[in-house]
PDB file of C-alpha atoms and ligand atoms in Angstrom:
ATOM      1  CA  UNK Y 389      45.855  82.492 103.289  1.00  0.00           C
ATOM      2  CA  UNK Y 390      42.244  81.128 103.507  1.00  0.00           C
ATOM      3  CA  UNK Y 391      39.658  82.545 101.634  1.00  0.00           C
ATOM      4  CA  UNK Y 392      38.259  83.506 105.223  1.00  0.00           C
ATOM      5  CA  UNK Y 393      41.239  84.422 106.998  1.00  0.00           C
ATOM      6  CA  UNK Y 394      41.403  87.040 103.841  1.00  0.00           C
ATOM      7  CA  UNK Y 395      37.869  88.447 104.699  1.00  0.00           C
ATOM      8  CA  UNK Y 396      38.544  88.836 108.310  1.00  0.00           C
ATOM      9  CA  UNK Y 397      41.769  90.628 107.227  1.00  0.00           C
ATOM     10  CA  UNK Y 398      39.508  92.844 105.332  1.00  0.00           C
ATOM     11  CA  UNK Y 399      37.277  93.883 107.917  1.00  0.00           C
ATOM     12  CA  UNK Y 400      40.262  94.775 110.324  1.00  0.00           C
ATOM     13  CA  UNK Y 401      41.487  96.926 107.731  1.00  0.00           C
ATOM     14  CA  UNK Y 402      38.407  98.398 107.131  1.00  0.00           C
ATOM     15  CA  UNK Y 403      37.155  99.208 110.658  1.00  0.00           C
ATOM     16  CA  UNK Y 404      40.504 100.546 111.260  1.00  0.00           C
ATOM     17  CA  UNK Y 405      40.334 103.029 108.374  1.00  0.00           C
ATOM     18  CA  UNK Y 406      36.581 104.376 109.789  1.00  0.00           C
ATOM     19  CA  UNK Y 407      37.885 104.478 112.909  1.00  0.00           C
ATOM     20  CA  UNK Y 408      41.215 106.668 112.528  1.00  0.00           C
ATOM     21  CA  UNK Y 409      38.956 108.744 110.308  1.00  0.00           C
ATOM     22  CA  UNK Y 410      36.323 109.537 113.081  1.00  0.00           C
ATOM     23  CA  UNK Y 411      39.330 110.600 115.138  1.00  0.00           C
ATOM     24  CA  UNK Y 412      40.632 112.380 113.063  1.00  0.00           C
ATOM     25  CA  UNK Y 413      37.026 114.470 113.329  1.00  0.00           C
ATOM     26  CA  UNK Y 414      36.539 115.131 109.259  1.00  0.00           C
ATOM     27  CA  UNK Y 415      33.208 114.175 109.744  1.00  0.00           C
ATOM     28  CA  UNK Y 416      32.170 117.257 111.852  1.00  0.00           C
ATOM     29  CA  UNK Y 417      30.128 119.264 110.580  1.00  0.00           C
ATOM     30  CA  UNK Y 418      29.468 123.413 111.297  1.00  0.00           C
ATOM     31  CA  UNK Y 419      26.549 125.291 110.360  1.00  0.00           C
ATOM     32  CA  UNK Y 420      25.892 128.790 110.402  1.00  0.00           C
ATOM     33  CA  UNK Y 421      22.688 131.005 110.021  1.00  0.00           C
ATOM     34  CA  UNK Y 422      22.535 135.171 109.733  1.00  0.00           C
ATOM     35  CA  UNK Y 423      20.140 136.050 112.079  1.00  0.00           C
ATOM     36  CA  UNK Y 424      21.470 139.147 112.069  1.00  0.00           C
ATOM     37  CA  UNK Y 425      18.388 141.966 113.470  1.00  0.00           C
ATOM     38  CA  UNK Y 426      17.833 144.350 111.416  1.00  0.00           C
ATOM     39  CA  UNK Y 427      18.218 142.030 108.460  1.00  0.00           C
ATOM     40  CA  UNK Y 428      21.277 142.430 106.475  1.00  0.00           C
ATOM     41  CA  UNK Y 429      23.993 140.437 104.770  1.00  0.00           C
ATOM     42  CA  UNK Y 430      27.045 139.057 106.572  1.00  0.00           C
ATOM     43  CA  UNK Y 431      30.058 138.754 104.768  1.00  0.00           C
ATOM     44  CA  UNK Y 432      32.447 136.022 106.184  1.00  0.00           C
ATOM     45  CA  UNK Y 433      36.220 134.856 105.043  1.00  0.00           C
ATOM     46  CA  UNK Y 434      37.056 131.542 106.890  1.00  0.00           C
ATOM     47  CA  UNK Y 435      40.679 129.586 106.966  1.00  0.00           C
ATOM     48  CA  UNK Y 436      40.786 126.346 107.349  1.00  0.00           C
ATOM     49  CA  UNK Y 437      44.733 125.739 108.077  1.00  0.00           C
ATOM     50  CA  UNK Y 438      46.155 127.255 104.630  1.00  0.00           C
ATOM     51  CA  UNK Y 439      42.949 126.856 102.862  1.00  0.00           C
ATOM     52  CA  UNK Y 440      40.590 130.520 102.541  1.00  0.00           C
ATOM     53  CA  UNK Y 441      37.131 130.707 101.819  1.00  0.00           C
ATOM     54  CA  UNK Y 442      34.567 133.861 101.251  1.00  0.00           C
ATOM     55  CA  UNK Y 443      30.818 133.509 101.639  1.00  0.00           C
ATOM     56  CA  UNK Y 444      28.067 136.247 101.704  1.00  0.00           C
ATOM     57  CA  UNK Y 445      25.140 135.144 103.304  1.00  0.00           C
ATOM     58  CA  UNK Y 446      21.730 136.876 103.431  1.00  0.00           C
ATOM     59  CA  UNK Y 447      19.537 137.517 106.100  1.00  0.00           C
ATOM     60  CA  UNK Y 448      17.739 134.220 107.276  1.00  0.00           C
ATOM     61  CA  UNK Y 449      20.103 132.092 105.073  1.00  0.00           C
ATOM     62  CA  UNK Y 450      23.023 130.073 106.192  1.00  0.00           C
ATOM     63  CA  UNK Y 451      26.288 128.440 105.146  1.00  0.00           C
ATOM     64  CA  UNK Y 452      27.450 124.410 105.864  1.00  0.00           C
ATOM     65  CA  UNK Y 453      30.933 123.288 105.909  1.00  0.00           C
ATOM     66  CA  UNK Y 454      31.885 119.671 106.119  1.00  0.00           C
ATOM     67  CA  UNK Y 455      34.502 117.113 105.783  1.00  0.00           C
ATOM     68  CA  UNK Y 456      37.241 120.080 106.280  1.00  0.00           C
ATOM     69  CA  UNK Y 457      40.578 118.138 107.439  1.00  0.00           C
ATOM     70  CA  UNK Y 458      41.820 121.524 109.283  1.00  0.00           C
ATOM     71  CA  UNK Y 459      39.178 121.789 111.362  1.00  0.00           C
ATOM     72  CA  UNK Y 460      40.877 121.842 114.600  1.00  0.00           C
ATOM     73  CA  UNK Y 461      42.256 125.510 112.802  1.00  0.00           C
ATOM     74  CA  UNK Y 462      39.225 127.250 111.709  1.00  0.00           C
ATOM     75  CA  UNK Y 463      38.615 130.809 112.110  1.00  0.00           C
ATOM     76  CA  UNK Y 464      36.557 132.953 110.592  1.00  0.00           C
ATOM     77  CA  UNK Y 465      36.035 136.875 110.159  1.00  0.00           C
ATOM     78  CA  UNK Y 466      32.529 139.015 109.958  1.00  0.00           C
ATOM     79  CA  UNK Y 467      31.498 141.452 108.575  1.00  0.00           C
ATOM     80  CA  UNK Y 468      28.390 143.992 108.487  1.00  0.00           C
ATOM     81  CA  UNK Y 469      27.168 147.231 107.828  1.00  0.00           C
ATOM     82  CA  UNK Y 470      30.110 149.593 109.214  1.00  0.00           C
ATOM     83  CA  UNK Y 471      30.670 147.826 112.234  1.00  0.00           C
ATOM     84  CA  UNK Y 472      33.987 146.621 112.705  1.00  0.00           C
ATOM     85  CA  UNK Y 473      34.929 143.004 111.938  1.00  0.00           C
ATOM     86  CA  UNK Y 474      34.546 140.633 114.338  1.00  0.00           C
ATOM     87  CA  UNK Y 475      37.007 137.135 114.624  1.00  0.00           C
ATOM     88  CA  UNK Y 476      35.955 134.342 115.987  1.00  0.00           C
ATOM     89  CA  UNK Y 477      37.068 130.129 116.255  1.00  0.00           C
ATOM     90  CA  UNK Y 478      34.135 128.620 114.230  1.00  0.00           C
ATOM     91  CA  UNK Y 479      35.022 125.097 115.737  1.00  0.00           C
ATOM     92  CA  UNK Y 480      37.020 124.324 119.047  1.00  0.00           C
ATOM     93  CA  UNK Y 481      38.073 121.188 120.683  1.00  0.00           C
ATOM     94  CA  UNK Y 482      36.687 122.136 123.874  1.00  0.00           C
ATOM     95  CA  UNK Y 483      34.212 124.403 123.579  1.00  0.00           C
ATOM     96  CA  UNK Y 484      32.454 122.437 120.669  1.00  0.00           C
ATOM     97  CA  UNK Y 485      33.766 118.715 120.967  1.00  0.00           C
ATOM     98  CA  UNK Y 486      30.188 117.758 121.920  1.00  0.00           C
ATOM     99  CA  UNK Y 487      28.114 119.369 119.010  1.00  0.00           C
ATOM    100  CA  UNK Y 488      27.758 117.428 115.668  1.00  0.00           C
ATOM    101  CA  UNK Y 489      26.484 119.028 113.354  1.00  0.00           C
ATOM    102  CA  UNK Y 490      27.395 122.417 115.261  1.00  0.00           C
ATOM    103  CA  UNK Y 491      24.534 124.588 115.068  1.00  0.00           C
ATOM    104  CA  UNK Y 492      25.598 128.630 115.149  1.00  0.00           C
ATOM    105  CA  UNK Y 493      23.182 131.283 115.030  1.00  0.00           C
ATOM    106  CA  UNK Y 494      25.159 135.010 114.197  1.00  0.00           C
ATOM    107  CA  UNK Y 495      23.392 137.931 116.337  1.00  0.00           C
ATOM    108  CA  UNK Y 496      24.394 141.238 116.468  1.00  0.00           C
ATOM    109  CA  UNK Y 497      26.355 141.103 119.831  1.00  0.00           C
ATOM    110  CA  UNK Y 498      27.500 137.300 119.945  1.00  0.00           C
ATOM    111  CA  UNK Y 499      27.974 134.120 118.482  1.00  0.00           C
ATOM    112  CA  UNK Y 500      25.106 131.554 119.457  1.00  0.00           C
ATOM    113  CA  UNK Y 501      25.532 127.557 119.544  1.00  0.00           C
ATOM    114  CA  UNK Y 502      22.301 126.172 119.886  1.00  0.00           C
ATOM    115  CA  UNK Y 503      22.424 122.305 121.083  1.00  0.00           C
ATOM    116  CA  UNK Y 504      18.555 122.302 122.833  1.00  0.00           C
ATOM    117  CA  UNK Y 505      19.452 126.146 124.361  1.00  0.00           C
ATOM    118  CA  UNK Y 506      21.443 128.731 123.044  1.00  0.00           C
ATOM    119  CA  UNK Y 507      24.699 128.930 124.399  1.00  0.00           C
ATOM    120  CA  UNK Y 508      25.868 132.894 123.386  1.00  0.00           C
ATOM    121  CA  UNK Y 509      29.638 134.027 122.724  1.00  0.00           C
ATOM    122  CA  UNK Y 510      30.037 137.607 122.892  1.00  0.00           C
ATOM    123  CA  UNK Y 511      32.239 139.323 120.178  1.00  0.00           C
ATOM    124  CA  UNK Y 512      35.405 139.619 121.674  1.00  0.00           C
ATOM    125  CA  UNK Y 513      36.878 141.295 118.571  1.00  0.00           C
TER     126      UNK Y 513
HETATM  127  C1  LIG Q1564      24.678 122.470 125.454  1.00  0.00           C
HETATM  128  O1  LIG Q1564      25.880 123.229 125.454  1.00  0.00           O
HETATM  129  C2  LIG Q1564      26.187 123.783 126.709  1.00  0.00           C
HETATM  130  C3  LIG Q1564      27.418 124.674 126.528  1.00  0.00           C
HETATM  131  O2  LIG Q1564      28.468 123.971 125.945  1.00  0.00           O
HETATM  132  C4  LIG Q1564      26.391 122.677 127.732  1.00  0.00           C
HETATM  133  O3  LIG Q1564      26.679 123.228 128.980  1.00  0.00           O
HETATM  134  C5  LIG Q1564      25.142 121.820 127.795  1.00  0.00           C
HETATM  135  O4  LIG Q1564      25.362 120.737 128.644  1.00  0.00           O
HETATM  136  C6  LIG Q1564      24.747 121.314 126.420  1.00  0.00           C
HETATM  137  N1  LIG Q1564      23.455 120.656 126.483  1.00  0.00           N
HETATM  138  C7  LIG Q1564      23.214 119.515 125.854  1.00  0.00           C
HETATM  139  C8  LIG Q1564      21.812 119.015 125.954  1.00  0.00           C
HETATM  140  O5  LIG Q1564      24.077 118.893 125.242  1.00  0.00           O
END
């Protein structure tokens, strides 16, 4: 093979890999703030297919996940003061296939997505 029929070879390859890799999504990214009123902590425990993660976030401050291959099966639970715990899909297909990096803003009654306007999830459980 040419030198150049080598480099063109490599650039297939290449653009291929990025490609199957922004399909595959593990570039998304999801970002969440405690803007919880009155101020307080929020305790959350995600999964990530079989992978579990715990993260205490204080009021005003938030928490970044990236790069996570099991997106498309993330769910996370939290948790403040007494109330009970609430569950919710951090990242869905079609609810959130537009947003990159997801913004999500935790209030005391719902989950917020902000893209421009917020776009509120009550707790459902
Ligand atoms: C923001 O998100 C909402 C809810 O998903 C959607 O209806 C709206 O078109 C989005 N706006 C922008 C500017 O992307």
């Amino acid at each position: 093979m040419s030198l150049h029929g080598r480099s063109v070879w490599l650039v297939l390859v290449v653009t291929l890999v990025l490609s199957v890799k922004n399909c595959v999504g593990t570039n998304r990214v999801v970002w969440l703030a405690n803007t919880l009123t009155p101020a307080q902590n929020l305790a959350i425990t995600c999964s990530f297919g079989e992978y579990l993660g715990g993260y205490l976030v204080t009021p005003e401050d938030h928490v970044k996940w990236e790069n996570y291959d099991d997106i498309y099966d993330f769910k996370c639970t939290l948790e403040w003061s007494d109330e009970k715990p609430h569950v919710f899909r951090m990242y869905d297909e079609y609810r959130d296939g537009d947003c990159n990096p997801c913004l999500w803003f935790v209030k005391q009654n719902a989950a917020c997505r902000f893209n421009g306007t917020f776009t509120c999830y009550k707790w459902r459980v």
